[in-house]
CSV table of C-alpha atoms in Angstrom, one decimal:
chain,number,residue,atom,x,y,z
A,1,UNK,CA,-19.3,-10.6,-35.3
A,2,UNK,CA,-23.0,-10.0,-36.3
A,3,UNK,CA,-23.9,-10.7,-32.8
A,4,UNK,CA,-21.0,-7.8,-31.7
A,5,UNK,CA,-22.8,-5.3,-34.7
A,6,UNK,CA,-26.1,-6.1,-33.2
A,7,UNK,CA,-25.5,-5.2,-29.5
A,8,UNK,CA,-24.2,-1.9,-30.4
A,9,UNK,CA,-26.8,-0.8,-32.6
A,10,UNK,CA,-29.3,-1.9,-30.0
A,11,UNK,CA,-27.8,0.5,-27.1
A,12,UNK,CA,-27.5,3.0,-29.6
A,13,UNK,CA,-31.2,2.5,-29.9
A,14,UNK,CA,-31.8,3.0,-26.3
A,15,UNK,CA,-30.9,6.3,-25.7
A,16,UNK,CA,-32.4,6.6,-22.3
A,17,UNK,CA,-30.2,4.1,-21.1
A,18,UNK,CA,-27.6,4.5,-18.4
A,19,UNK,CA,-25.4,2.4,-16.4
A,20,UNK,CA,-24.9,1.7,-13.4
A,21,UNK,CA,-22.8,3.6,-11.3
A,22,UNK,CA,-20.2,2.4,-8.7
A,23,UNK,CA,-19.7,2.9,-5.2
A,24,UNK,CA,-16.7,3.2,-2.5
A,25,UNK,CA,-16.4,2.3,0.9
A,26,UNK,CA,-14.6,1.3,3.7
A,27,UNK,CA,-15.4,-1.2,6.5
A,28,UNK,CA,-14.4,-0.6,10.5
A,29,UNK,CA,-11.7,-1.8,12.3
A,30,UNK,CA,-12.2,-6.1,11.7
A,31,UNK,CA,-9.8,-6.5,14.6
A,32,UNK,CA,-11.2,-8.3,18.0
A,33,UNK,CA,-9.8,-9.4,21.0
A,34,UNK,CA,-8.7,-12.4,20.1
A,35,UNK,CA,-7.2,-11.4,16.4
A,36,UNK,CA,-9.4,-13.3,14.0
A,37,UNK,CA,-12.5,-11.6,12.7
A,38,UNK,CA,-15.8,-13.4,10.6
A,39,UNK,CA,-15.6,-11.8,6.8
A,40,UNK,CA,-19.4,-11.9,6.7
A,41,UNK,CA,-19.8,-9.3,9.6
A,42,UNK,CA,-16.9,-6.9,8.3
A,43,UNK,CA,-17.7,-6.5,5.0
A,44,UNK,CA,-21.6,-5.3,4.2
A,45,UNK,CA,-24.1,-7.0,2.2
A,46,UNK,CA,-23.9,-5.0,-1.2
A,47,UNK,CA,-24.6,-6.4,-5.3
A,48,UNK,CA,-21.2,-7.2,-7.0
A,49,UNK,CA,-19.3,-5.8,-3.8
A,50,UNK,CA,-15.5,-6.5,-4.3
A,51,UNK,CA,-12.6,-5.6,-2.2
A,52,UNK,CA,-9.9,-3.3,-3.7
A,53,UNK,CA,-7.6,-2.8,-0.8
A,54,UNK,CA,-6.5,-3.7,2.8
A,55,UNK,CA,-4.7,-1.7,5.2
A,56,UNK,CA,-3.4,-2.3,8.8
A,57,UNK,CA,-1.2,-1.2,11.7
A,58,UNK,CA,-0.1,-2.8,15.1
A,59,UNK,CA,2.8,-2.3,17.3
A,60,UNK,CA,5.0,-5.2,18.3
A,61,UNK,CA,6.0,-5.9,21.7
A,62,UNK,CA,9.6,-8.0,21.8
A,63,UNK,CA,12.7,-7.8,23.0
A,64,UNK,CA,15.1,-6.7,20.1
A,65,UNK,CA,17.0,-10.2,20.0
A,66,UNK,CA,13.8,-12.3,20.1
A,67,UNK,CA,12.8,-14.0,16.6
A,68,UNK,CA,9.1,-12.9,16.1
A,69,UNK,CA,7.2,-13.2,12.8
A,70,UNK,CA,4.1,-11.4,12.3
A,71,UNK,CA,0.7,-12.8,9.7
A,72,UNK,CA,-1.9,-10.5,8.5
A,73,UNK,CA,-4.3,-12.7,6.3
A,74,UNK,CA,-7.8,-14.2,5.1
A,75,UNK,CA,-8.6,-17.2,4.0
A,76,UNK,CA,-9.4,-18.3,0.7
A,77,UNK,CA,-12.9,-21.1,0.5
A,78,UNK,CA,-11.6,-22.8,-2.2
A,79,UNK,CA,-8.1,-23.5,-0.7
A,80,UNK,CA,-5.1,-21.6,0.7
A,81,UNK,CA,-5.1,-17.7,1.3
A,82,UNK,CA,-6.6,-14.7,-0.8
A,83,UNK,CA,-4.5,-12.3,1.0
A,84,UNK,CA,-1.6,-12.9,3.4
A,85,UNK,CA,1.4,-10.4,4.8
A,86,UNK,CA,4.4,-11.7,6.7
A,87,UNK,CA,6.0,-8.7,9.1
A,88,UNK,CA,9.8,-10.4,10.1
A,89,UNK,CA,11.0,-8.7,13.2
A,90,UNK,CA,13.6,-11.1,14.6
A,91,UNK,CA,16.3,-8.9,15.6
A,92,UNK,CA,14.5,-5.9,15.2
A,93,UNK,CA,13.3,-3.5,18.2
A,94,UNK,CA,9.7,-3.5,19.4
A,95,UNK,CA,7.4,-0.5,20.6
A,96,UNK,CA,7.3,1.1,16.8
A,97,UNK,CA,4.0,0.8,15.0
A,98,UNK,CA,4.3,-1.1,11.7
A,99,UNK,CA,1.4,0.7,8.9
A,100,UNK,CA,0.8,-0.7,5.5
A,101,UNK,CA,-1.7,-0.2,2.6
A,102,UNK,CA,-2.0,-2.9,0.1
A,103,UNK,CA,-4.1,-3.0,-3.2
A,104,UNK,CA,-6.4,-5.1,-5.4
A,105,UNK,CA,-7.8,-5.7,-8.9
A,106,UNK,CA,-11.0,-5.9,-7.2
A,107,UNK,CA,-11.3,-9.3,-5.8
A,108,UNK,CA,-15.4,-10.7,-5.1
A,109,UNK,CA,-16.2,-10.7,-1.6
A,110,UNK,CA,-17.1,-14.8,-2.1
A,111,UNK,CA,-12.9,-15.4,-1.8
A,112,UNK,CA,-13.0,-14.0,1.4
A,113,UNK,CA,-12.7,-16.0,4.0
A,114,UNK,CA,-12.0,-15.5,7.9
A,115,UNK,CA,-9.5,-12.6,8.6
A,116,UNK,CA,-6.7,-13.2,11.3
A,117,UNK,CA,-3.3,-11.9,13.0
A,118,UNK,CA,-0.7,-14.8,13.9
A,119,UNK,CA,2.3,-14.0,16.2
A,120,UNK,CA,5.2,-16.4,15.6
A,121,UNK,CA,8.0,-16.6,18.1
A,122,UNK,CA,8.7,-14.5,21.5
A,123,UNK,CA,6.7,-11.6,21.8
A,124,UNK,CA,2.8,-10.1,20.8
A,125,UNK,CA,0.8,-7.1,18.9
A,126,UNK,CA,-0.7,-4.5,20.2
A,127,UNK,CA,-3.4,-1.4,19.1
A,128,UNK,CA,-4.2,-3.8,15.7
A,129,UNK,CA,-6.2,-2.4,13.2
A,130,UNK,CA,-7.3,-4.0,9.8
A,131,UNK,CA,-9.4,-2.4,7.3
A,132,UNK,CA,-11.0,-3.6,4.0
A,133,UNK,CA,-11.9,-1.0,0.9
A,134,UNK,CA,-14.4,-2.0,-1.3
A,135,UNK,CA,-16.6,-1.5,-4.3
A,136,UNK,CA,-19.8,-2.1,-5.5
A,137,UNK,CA,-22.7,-1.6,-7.6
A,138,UNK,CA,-26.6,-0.8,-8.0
A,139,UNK,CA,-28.8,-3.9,-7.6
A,140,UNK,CA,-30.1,-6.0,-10.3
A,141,UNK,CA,-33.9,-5.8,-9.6
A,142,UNK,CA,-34.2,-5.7,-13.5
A,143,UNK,CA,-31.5,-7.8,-15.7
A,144,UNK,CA,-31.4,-3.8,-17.9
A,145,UNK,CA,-29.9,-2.2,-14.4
A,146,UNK,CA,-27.1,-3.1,-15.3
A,147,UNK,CA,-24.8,-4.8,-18.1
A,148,UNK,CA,-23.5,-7.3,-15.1
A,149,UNK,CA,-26.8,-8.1,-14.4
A,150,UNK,CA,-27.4,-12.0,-15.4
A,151,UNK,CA,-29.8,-11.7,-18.7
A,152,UNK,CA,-29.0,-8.6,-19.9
A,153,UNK,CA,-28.0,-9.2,-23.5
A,154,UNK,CA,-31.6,-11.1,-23.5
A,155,UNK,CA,-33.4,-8.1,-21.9
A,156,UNK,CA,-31.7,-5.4,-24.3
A,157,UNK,CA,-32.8,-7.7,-27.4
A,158,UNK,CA,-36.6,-7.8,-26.3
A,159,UNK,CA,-37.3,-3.7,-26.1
A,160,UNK,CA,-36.6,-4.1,-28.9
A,161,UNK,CA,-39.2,-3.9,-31.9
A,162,UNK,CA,-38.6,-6.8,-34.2
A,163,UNK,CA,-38.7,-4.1,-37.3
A,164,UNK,CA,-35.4,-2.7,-35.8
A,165,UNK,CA,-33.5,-6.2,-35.8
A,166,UNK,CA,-35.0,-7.5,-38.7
A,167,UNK,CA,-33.8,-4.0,-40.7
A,168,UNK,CA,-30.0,-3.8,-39.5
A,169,UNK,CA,-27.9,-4.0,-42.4
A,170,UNK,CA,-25.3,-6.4,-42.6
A,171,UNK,CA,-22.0,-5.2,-44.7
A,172,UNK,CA,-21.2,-9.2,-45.0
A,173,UNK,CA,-24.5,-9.7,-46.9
A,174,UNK,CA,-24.3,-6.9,-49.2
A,175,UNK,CA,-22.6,-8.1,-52.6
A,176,UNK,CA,-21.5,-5.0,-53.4
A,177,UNK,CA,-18.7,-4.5,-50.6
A,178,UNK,CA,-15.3,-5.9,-50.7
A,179,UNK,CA,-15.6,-9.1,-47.7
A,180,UNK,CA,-11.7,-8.4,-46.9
A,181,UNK,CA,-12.2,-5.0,-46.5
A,182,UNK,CA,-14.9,-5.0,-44.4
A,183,UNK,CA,-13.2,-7.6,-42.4
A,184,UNK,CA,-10.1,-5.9,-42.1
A,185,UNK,CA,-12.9,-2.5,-41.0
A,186,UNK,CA,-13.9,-5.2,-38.2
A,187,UNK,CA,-10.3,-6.0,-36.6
A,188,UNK,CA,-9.4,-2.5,-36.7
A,189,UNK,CA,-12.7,-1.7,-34.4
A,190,UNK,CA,-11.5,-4.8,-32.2
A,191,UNK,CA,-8.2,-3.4,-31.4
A,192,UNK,CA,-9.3,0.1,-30.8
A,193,UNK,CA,-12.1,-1.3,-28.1
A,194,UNK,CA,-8.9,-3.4,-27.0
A,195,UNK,CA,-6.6,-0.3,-26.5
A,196,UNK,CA,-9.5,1.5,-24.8
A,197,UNK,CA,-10.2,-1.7,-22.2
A,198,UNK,CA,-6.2,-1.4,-21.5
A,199,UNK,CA,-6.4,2.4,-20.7
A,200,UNK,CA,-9.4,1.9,-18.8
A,201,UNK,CA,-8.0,-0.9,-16.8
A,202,UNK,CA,-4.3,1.1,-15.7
A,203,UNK,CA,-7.3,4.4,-14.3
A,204,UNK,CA,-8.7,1.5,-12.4
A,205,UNK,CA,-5.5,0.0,-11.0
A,206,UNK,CA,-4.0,3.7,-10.0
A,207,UNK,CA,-7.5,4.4,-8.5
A,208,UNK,CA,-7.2,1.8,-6.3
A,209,UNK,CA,-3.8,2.8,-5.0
A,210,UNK,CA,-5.0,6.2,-4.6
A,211,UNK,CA,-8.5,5.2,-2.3
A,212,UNK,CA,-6.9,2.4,-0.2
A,213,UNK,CA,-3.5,5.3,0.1
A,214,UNK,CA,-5.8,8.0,1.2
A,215,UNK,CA,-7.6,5.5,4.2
A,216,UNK,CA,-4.1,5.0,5.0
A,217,UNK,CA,-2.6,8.6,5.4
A,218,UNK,CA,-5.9,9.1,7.4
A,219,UNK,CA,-5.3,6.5,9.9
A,220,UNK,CA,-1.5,7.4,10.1
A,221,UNK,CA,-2.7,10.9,10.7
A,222,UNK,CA,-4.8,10.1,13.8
A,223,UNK,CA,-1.9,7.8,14.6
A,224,UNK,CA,0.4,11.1,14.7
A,225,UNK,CA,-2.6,13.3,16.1
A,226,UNK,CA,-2.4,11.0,19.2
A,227,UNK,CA,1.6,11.1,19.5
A,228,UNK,CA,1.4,15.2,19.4
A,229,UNK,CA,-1.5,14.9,21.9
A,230,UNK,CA,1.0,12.8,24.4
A,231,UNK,CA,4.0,15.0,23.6
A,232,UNK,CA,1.5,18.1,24.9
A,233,UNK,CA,1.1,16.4,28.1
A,234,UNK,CA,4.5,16.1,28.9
A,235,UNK,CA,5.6,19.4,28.3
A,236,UNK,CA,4.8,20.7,31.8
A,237,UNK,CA,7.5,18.1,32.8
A,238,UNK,CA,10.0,19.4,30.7
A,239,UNK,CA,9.5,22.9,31.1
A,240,UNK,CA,10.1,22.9,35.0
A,241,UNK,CA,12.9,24.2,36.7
A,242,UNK,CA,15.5,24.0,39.2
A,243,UNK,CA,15.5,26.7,42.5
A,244,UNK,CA,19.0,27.4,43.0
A,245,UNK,CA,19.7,29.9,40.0
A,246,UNK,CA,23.5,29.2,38.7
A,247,UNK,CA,26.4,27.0,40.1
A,248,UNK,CA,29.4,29.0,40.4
A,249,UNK,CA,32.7,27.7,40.8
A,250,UNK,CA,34.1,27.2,43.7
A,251,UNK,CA,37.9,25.7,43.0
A,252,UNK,CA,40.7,28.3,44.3
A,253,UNK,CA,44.3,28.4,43.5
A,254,UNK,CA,46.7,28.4,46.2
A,255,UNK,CA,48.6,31.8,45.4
A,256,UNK,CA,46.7,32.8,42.4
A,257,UNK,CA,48.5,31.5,39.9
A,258,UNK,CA,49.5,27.9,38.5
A,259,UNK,CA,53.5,27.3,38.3
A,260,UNK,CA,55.3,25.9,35.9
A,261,UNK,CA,56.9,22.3,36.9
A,262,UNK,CA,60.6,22.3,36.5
A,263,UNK,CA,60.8,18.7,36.7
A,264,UNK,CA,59.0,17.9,33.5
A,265,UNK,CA,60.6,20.7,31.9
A,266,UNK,CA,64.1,18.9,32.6
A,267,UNK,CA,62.1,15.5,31.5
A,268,UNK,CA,61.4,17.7,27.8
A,269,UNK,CA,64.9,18.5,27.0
A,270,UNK,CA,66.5,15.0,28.2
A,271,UNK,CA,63.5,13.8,25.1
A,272,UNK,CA,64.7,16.1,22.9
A,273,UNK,CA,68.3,15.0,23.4
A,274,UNK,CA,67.7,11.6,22.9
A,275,UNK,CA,65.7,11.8,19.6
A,276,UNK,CA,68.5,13.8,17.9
A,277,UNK,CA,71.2,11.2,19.1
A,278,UNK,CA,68.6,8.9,17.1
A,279,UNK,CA,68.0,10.7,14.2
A,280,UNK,CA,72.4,11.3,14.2
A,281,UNK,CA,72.7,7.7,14.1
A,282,UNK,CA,70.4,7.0,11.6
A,283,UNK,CA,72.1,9.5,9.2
A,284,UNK,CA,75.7,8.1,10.2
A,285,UNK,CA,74.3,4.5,9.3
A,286,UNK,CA,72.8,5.3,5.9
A,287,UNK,CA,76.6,7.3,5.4
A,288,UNK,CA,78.6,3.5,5.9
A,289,UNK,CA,76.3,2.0,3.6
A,290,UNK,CA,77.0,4.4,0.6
């Protein structure tokens, strides 16, 4: 607890000091020809870099009653997969682009291992594009850059004078406070930097669903820039027309008018006939019974 006391009244000390700040970026397109890709050529060479998002998009090419599963992932070095995706289209249509944006808690760039794009079943991908967002921070030439720089508690303590240290008061030394109360002053401070580390942590979390959301609506847009493009080009198909002008009719009616057929007239009444004799019976039935 000391310790905790001690740290804060040494940054309080530095005034001067500032953070670090953090930086955003995205990678390329990590797909190649033959859909697996080398982590340590997609993502830069930055301190403390860690990936906070991935988004892709390919079109499948299947027949609609072919089974066909789809794998977007990278592998993990220690053992099984950092990230992996499964697309099921058996029974679905092909020729319609799939797009999806997935986020992170910021994982280190050391759990990435190679990227790929598996096609299981009848069928294959086509236009695939995968892209990484990341994070990262100032290097640590100095341990004081930053507070994630190894050393750092270390280099903070020996700026300063040893007057400072040697003068911080301590409430747990001082007979004249109350221990529990001072103790109870302590656990309130902890929960308050507690509910401050749990706010802080959802404005990360919705900040990365807002950056790797944005790369996506970006991409989709080009995506529907190109479609409107190729809808242009085809309108000088549609708008052509026929010589000719209009198709008039040419059915005529021998004597101008249509004539009534007596035969089916005669075919009416004998119908008509027939269902009343029904209907008679029916009502001379239900008389017997009663």
């Amino acid at each position: 607890m000391l310790k905790k006391r001690l740290l804060m009244v040494v940054l309080v000390c530095l005034g001067g000091y500032s953070y670090s700040n953090y930086y955003f970026g995205s990678t390329n397109n990590s797909v190649s020809n033959s859909l697996t890709w080398d982590m340590n050529n997609v993502l830069p060479d930055l301190y403390n870099l860690k990936v906070n998002g991935v988004f892709y998009t390919y079109t499948p090419i299947k027949n609609t009653e072919d089974p066909m599963k789809v794998y977007v992932s990278n592998l993990n070095p220690n053992g099984g997969y950092t990230f992996r995706e499964t697309d099921d289209w058996s029974g679905k249509p092909g020729g319609v682009a799939i797009r999806k944006a997935i986020g992170f808690e910021y994982i280190p760039r050391e759990l990435w291992g190679d990227g790929s794009i598996e096609v299981d079943g009848s069928g294959s991908i086509t236009n695939a594009q995968v892209v990484y967002t990341y994070r990262y921070e100032e290097g640590c030439s100095s341990p004081l850059d930053s507070p994630t720089c190894d050393g750092y508690a270390d280099a903070v303590l020996d700026v300063i004078p040893d007057t400072i240290i040697t003068n911080i008061y301590n409430a747990l030394e001082d007979d004249n406070v109350d221990r529990d109360e001072t103790e109870v002053d302590y656990k309130e401070e902890e929960q308050e930097q507690e509910e401050v580390k749990e706010e802080n942590d959802l404005e990360r979390a919705l900040a990365i669903n807002e950056e790797t959301l944005e790369l996506g609506n970006n991409i989709a847009q080009n995506q529907m820039l190109k479609a409107m493009n190729s809808a242009i080009q085809m309108n000088s198909y549609y708008a052509k027309s026929i010589d000719g002008g209009t198709y008039k009719e040419s059915v005529v009616i021998d004597g101008g008018r249509i004539k009534d057929n007596p035969r089916g007239a005669r075919m009416g009444l004998v119908s008509d006939a027939l269902h009343d004799k029904m209907v008679d019976m029916q009502y001379s039935r239900g008389e017997k019974n009663d």
